[in-house]
């Protein structure tokens, strides 16, 4: 992991290289402490991110269709420091999981797979134990009497959400490196951005470069959405707000097109997130500069209040205040979202869960949030970018280290 | 891919909806509540944003048997076909209770007795009964499998297009194989080739791997290395795969590699022979046994369609494989993997359509040839 940071994230003192064993020991302690607190005896984890967290296993994520079938599954048993891993992927000695905790693949989409897994689980967990799960496949649902002592079963997602929300220095080091890979590749895409290129050509350059730089996988089909001047030129929406993100096609880019860029990759299991607005082959007008400056105002005010102990509402209120009382974000999304082993994860800031939810969301030190305001200027398109912040006791540190060009020059 | 996002073509939508309706009839499901991306597309014909990895369950599509209505989670109407009107779209929401309301509103008029879901979660196992009072909620998986396992002609064409893109990506990787290249740089070359064809969605991102006991820890290729290329892409929702093994450099000491390639050819021939109409998935496991080869950890074969499909044939599911009929219209990706602890491994993956008259191999990529 060799990377050079020029922004304020260089101030963070993060381990290089990160100590994998230490990271997993700490994750294990957090999980077992939470299980103890919530009275859960064992957890069966299917969600890719939860398996990575519990076991330290990472693999290049596949398309969801394949990922549902060829998926590693983890079983965490209270009182056992070592997780069990059922995986179709090669045994990685570096995981530090003993042979008796390392199992072959399990196929929980198949009735036979569930029956076999139930037998294996019975060997690991005593009958009558409280077992929590994060997902129930159709076949598990069909065999609910055989595998669950109670229906509905306890939720492992709640436990995992709580333990995953704050990141250790090791985790931040991995996450920051993923951001670095993303930004290096984006710099190449942006420098080659010319009228006449197709959206898919930008993807080709981006994907080629992120893999060369060591990405494990791409996690979001890169978005290069051309934003028109008025909403009416976008597809109809259920709420009347802008339609975004729209899928990438072979659309040819024209000079002056306003592009909203958004994507993420996987490194060390962590996802990166990148968002900027670009102008194809041109410079922003005064009006467009003003949109950008308003966006910076929102970002600055959020940055100035973000610190451990504040609630999500304490971020949304000043953001609204600088945007004439309106929400400077898309109605179907949020002002901000957590980032970690998932591209969008709790805490969420400014969703349709509403004020009561936001009032209860208290940011903790070590939480990573992506702040992604949108300044829509009907008649003149709009500006959208994303910055990734880690919350600290004193405030927050911006992990994004990418310029706003061609804006702000 | 075009310059705009369109729904899946109408004949394809109609053919799939017919199969799904028949499956709902057979399994007596009045309503299907779907969360899996591929199932949603199968039922609705709406392309959705690709992201990697598993997603938590949430209602993304609801299908009513009595009225043929399809309701879809989409905040906009791009890519939404004409038979799904605006009032059948429900927007992205972060509040699970909003999903309960959506399902409840749909169910209020239909009063379904049996409702199938394709997955579930502890949260929705609690919430869905609130929306579906009086209904029995069951595993909808068998109905979806019945619908999806046999491909209609337009689906096979879609798979062919995906296979062609994967094969051109493979060709690009092979052209760049040389000592000093890395697994990462070659994977990047595959993705570049794929996206340059207008396809931005891989099915697998584990594309290039040195299959040697002496593999360099950073995946740097050395002369004589055996390199597995496993290309998979998603085109218009459909998966196409191809796998080959190449040897770095053409001259020199083959140190047993030639024999390994020969074993791979023999196994592949036996596997393709086993893809007969009227056969069973278990015949592929038997092909491994008869060739004297150990079956790999990952599936010997899996169905292709909108993503991974049934059948999944692996020694870990012997009863399933034994019972799985290889009917005409089944399309599978078949893996021939042979290994020698000292030499390395040789793997290939081909896409095979079972037809009335026998297997039709849809992959056409060349094999490594020492000459």
XYZ file of C-alpha atoms in Angstrom, chain A residues 41-387:
347
model
C -26.033 -17.055 21.386
C -25.070 -17.351 17.739
C -25.315 -15.425 14.514
C -25.609 -16.767 10.989
C -24.346 -14.095 8.605
C -25.088 -14.113 4.889
C -24.659 -10.479 3.839
C -21.277 -10.108 2.139
C -20.269 -7.153 4.306
C -21.167 -8.918 7.546
C -19.181 -12.013 6.553
C -16.165 -9.838 5.793
C -16.476 -8.055 9.117
C -16.802 -11.234 11.167
C -14.125 -13.308 9.424
C -11.771 -10.885 7.685
C -12.376 -12.726 4.404
C -12.470 -10.562 1.310
C -13.059 -11.643 -2.261
C -13.876 -9.772 -5.450
C -17.604 -9.191 -5.161
C -19.569 -10.621 -8.045
C -22.815 -9.654 -9.718
C -25.736 -9.990 -7.303
C -27.132 -12.975 -9.223
C -23.977 -14.995 -8.730
C -23.288 -13.477 -5.329
C -26.529 -14.868 -3.942
C -25.498 -18.432 -4.780
C -21.715 -18.482 -4.472
C -21.546 -16.664 -1.183
C -19.425 -17.185 1.904
C -21.432 -17.594 5.108
C -20.161 -16.930 8.629
C -21.341 -18.378 11.926
C -20.334 -16.553 15.087
C -20.881 -18.428 18.346
C -20.883 -16.620 21.687
C -17.913 -17.688 23.777
C -15.886 -18.787 20.760
C -13.255 -16.265 19.721
C -13.000 -17.712 16.251
C -15.747 -17.399 13.651
C -16.764 -20.270 11.405
C -16.465 -19.614 7.692
C -18.283 -21.582 4.993
C -16.817 -20.513 1.680
C -16.461 -21.544 -1.957
C -13.257 -19.523 -2.183
C -9.736 -20.756 -1.639
C -8.678 -21.091 1.961
C -6.656 -18.012 2.743
C -4.089 -18.966 5.355
C -3.733 -15.299 6.221
C -7.224 -15.210 7.730
C -5.933 -17.010 10.790
C -9.002 -19.254 10.970
C -8.279 -22.763 12.239
C -9.055 -25.772 10.058
C -11.940 -26.885 12.304
C -13.620 -23.495 11.765
C -13.050 -23.507 8.041
C -15.808 -25.226 6.069
C -16.546 -25.840 2.424
C -19.219 -23.936 0.544
C -22.830 -23.938 1.619
C -25.763 -23.267 -0.711
C -28.553 -21.651 1.221
C -30.656 -20.979 -1.864
C -31.187 -24.738 -2.244
C -33.415 -26.867 0.015
C -30.732 -29.542 0.205
C -28.144 -26.893 1.021
C -30.262 -25.593 3.886
C -30.784 -29.121 5.247
C -27.051 -29.779 5.204
C -26.310 -26.403 6.752
C -28.845 -27.047 9.498
C -26.957 -30.255 10.348
C -23.649 -28.386 10.438
C -25.170 -25.643 12.571
C -26.506 -28.190 15.050
C -22.906 -29.292 15.615
C -21.867 -25.746 16.440
C -24.834 -24.421 18.400
C -26.757 -26.168 21.148
C -30.457 -26.724 20.594
C -32.639 -24.016 22.057
C -29.917 -21.426 21.564
C -30.983 -17.970 20.395
C -29.760 -17.754 16.811
C -29.913 -14.487 14.887
C -29.656 -14.090 11.111
C -29.231 -11.150 8.763
C -31.022 -12.623 5.767
C -33.452 -15.445 5.164
C -33.212 -17.081 1.766
C -36.327 -18.567 0.224
C -35.106 -22.064 1.067
C -34.410 -21.050 4.685
C -37.905 -19.574 4.843
C -39.292 -22.862 3.520
C -37.434 -24.807 6.200
C -38.090 -22.356 9.012
C -39.325 -25.001 11.442
C -36.112 -26.968 11.041
C -33.663 -24.127 11.433
C -35.284 -21.490 13.600
C -36.452 -22.058 17.156
C -38.615 -18.942 16.890
C -40.271 -17.165 13.967
C -39.441 -14.521 13.024
C -35.838 -15.143 14.129
C -33.779 -12.478 15.866
C -32.059 -9.952 13.625
C -28.295 -10.126 13.272
C -28.432 -7.002 11.111
C -29.111 -4.879 14.188
C -26.036 -6.247 15.964
C -23.844 -5.841 12.907
C -25.057 -2.312 12.216
C -24.073 -1.254 15.726
C -20.602 -2.793 15.641
C -19.777 -1.730 12.084
C -20.684 1.929 12.463
C -17.347 3.049 13.962
C -14.082 2.254 12.216
C -10.739 1.344 13.789
C -7.464 2.900 12.562
C -6.810 -0.308 10.599
C -10.193 -0.051 8.942
C -9.724 3.627 8.157
C -6.364 2.837 6.550
C -8.008 0.314 4.213
C -10.908 2.621 3.440
C -8.587 5.545 2.711
C -6.524 3.424 0.345
C -9.664 2.478 -1.585
C -10.489 6.170 -1.911
C -6.966 6.809 -3.141
C -7.272 4.136 -5.853
C -10.605 5.595 -6.936
C -9.275 9.135 -7.112
C -6.134 8.154 -9.041
C -8.279 6.430 -11.654
C -10.762 9.299 -11.786
C -7.945 11.762 -12.436
C -7.076 9.774 -15.560
C -10.677 9.636 -16.687
C -11.108 13.359 -16.188
C -7.897 14.264 -18.004
C -9.109 12.265 -21.022
C -12.645 13.706 -20.947
C -13.388 15.109 -24.411
C -16.523 15.758 -26.443
C -17.269 12.726 -28.617
C -16.431 10.162 -25.924
C -19.182 7.730 -24.929
C -20.180 7.330 -21.302
C -19.029 3.707 -21.543
C -15.567 4.828 -22.695
C -15.155 6.643 -19.390
C -16.092 3.422 -17.608
C -13.512 1.488 -19.650
C -10.711 3.810 -18.560
C -11.892 3.838 -14.958
C -12.228 0.067 -14.583
C -8.929 -0.637 -16.309
C -7.072 1.684 -13.984
C -8.692 0.692 -10.676
C -7.816 -2.956 -11.231
C -4.230 -2.061 -12.147
C -4.025 -0.063 -8.922
C -5.166 -3.034 -6.849
C -8.931 -2.702 -6.484
C -10.593 -5.998 -5.588
C -13.707 -5.074 -7.508
C -15.898 -2.333 -8.827
C -19.028 -2.046 -6.695
C -21.253 0.422 -8.551
C -21.655 0.632 -12.318
C -20.052 4.066 -12.757
C -22.538 6.891 -13.273
C -21.753 9.698 -15.728
C -25.169 11.272 -15.865
C -25.670 14.201 -18.218
C -27.770 16.755 -16.340
C -30.102 18.925 -18.409
C -31.030 22.509 -17.546
C -34.541 21.630 -16.411
C -36.028 18.659 -14.559
C -38.650 18.152 -17.263
C -35.930 16.857 -19.582
C -35.227 14.069 -17.126
C -37.531 11.056 -16.751
C -40.770 11.458 -14.802
C -40.392 10.799 -11.086
C -42.749 9.741 -8.329
C -41.870 12.802 -6.240
C -41.135 15.502 -8.814
C -37.465 15.807 -7.853
C -34.565 15.061 -10.237
C -34.178 11.517 -11.554
C -30.694 10.374 -10.519
C -28.701 8.180 -10.801
C -29.607 7.070 -14.317
C -27.836 4.191 -16.016
C -24.758 4.614 -18.149
C -25.218 3.956 -21.856
C -23.257 4.496 -25.054
C -24.508 8.080 -25.144
C -21.956 10.368 -26.785
C -20.925 13.340 -24.670
C -21.183 16.845 -26.092
C -19.180 19.931 -25.321
C -20.615 21.715 -22.316
C -22.481 18.661 -20.941
C -22.786 18.811 -17.154
C -21.809 15.379 -15.805
C -22.720 14.081 -12.380
C -20.133 11.422 -11.619
C -20.641 8.725 -8.986
C -19.042 5.354 -8.324
C -17.181 3.185 -5.835
C -14.747 0.298 -5.668
C -13.805 -2.423 -3.170
C -10.466 -2.605 -1.374
C -9.771 -4.648 1.753
C -13.510 -5.282 1.777
C -14.192 -1.557 2.141
C -16.109 0.384 -0.435
C -15.065 3.770 -1.703
C -17.399 6.529 -2.805
C -16.669 9.256 -5.301
C -18.851 12.104 -6.511
C -18.011 15.189 -8.527
C -19.584 17.377 -11.183
C -17.613 17.844 -14.403
C -18.194 19.875 -17.546
C -17.281 18.205 -20.821
C -14.678 20.251 -22.698
C -15.558 23.503 -21.039
C -15.446 25.841 -18.094
C -18.362 26.673 -15.817
C -20.343 29.844 -16.408
C -20.750 32.376 -13.620
C -24.099 30.843 -12.800
C -22.541 27.375 -12.583
C -19.745 28.722 -10.394
C -22.393 30.137 -8.097
C -24.032 26.692 -7.839
C -20.696 25.224 -6.875
C -20.083 27.962 -4.322
C -23.474 27.294 -2.760
C -22.576 23.600 -2.628
C -19.319 24.502 -0.864
C -21.290 26.598 1.599
C -23.447 23.586 2.481
C -20.414 21.302 2.705
C -18.526 23.838 4.833
C -21.353 24.340 7.289
C -21.826 20.597 7.699
C -18.093 20.136 8.137
C -17.983 22.898 10.762
C -20.625 21.273 12.966
C -19.785 17.577 12.423
C -18.121 16.024 15.455
C -18.669 13.143 17.834
C -21.868 13.651 19.820
C -23.897 15.665 17.316
C -27.110 14.266 15.889
C -28.021 13.906 12.238
C -30.521 16.727 12.734
C -27.701 19.002 13.772
C -26.200 18.463 10.313
C -29.380 18.844 8.279
C -30.586 22.035 9.963
C -27.640 24.294 9.038
C -27.492 22.686 5.570
C -31.099 23.763 5.005
C -30.443 27.173 6.485
C -27.880 28.033 3.801
C -30.254 26.779 1.052
C -33.251 28.992 1.807
C -34.830 26.438 4.101
C -35.058 23.754 1.427
C -33.312 20.377 1.530
C -30.101 20.644 -0.506
C -30.222 16.961 -1.420
C -32.337 14.601 -3.503
C -35.698 13.717 -2.016
C -35.176 9.961 -2.494
C -31.736 9.999 -0.880
C -30.129 11.980 1.914
C -27.689 14.683 2.852
C -25.292 11.980 3.961
C -24.786 8.278 4.520
C -22.302 6.019 6.247
C -19.526 4.327 4.282
C -17.706 1.137 5.166
C -18.036 -2.457 4.053
C -21.154 -1.278 2.226
C -21.365 1.629 -0.163
C -24.281 3.117 1.729
C -24.784 2.055 5.325
C -25.940 3.637 8.577
C -25.889 6.284 9.807
C -28.202 7.987 7.326
C -28.637 11.742 7.546
C -31.729 13.436 6.150
C -33.690 10.479 4.763
C -37.454 10.122 4.634
C -37.166 8.378 8.011
C -37.706 11.933 9.211
C -36.742 14.283 12.011
C -37.464 11.879 14.851
C -35.040 9.376 13.385
C -32.416 12.034 12.678
C -32.742 13.364 16.207
C -31.841 9.959 17.579
C -28.856 9.409 15.255
C -25.840 10.467 17.319
C -22.556 10.469 15.408
C -19.706 8.620 17.074
C -15.970 9.130 16.700
C -14.677 6.793 14.005
C -17.847 6.915 11.927
C -17.275 7.587 8.245
C -19.954 9.598 6.479
C -20.321 10.762 2.921
C -21.824 14.228 2.612
C -23.447 14.647 -0.794
C -25.479 17.835 -1.116
C -27.192 18.716 -4.387
C -27.706 22.285 -5.556
C -30.407 22.136 -8.192
C -30.871 25.429 -10.054
C -33.961 24.881 -12.205
C -33.337 26.271 -15.683
C -29.571 26.052 -15.217
C -28.924 22.426 -14.223
C -27.150 21.835 -10.926
C -24.098 20.866 -8.943
C -23.497 17.703 -6.928
C -20.355 16.362 -5.296
C -19.487 14.074 -2.428
C -16.921 14.341 0.321
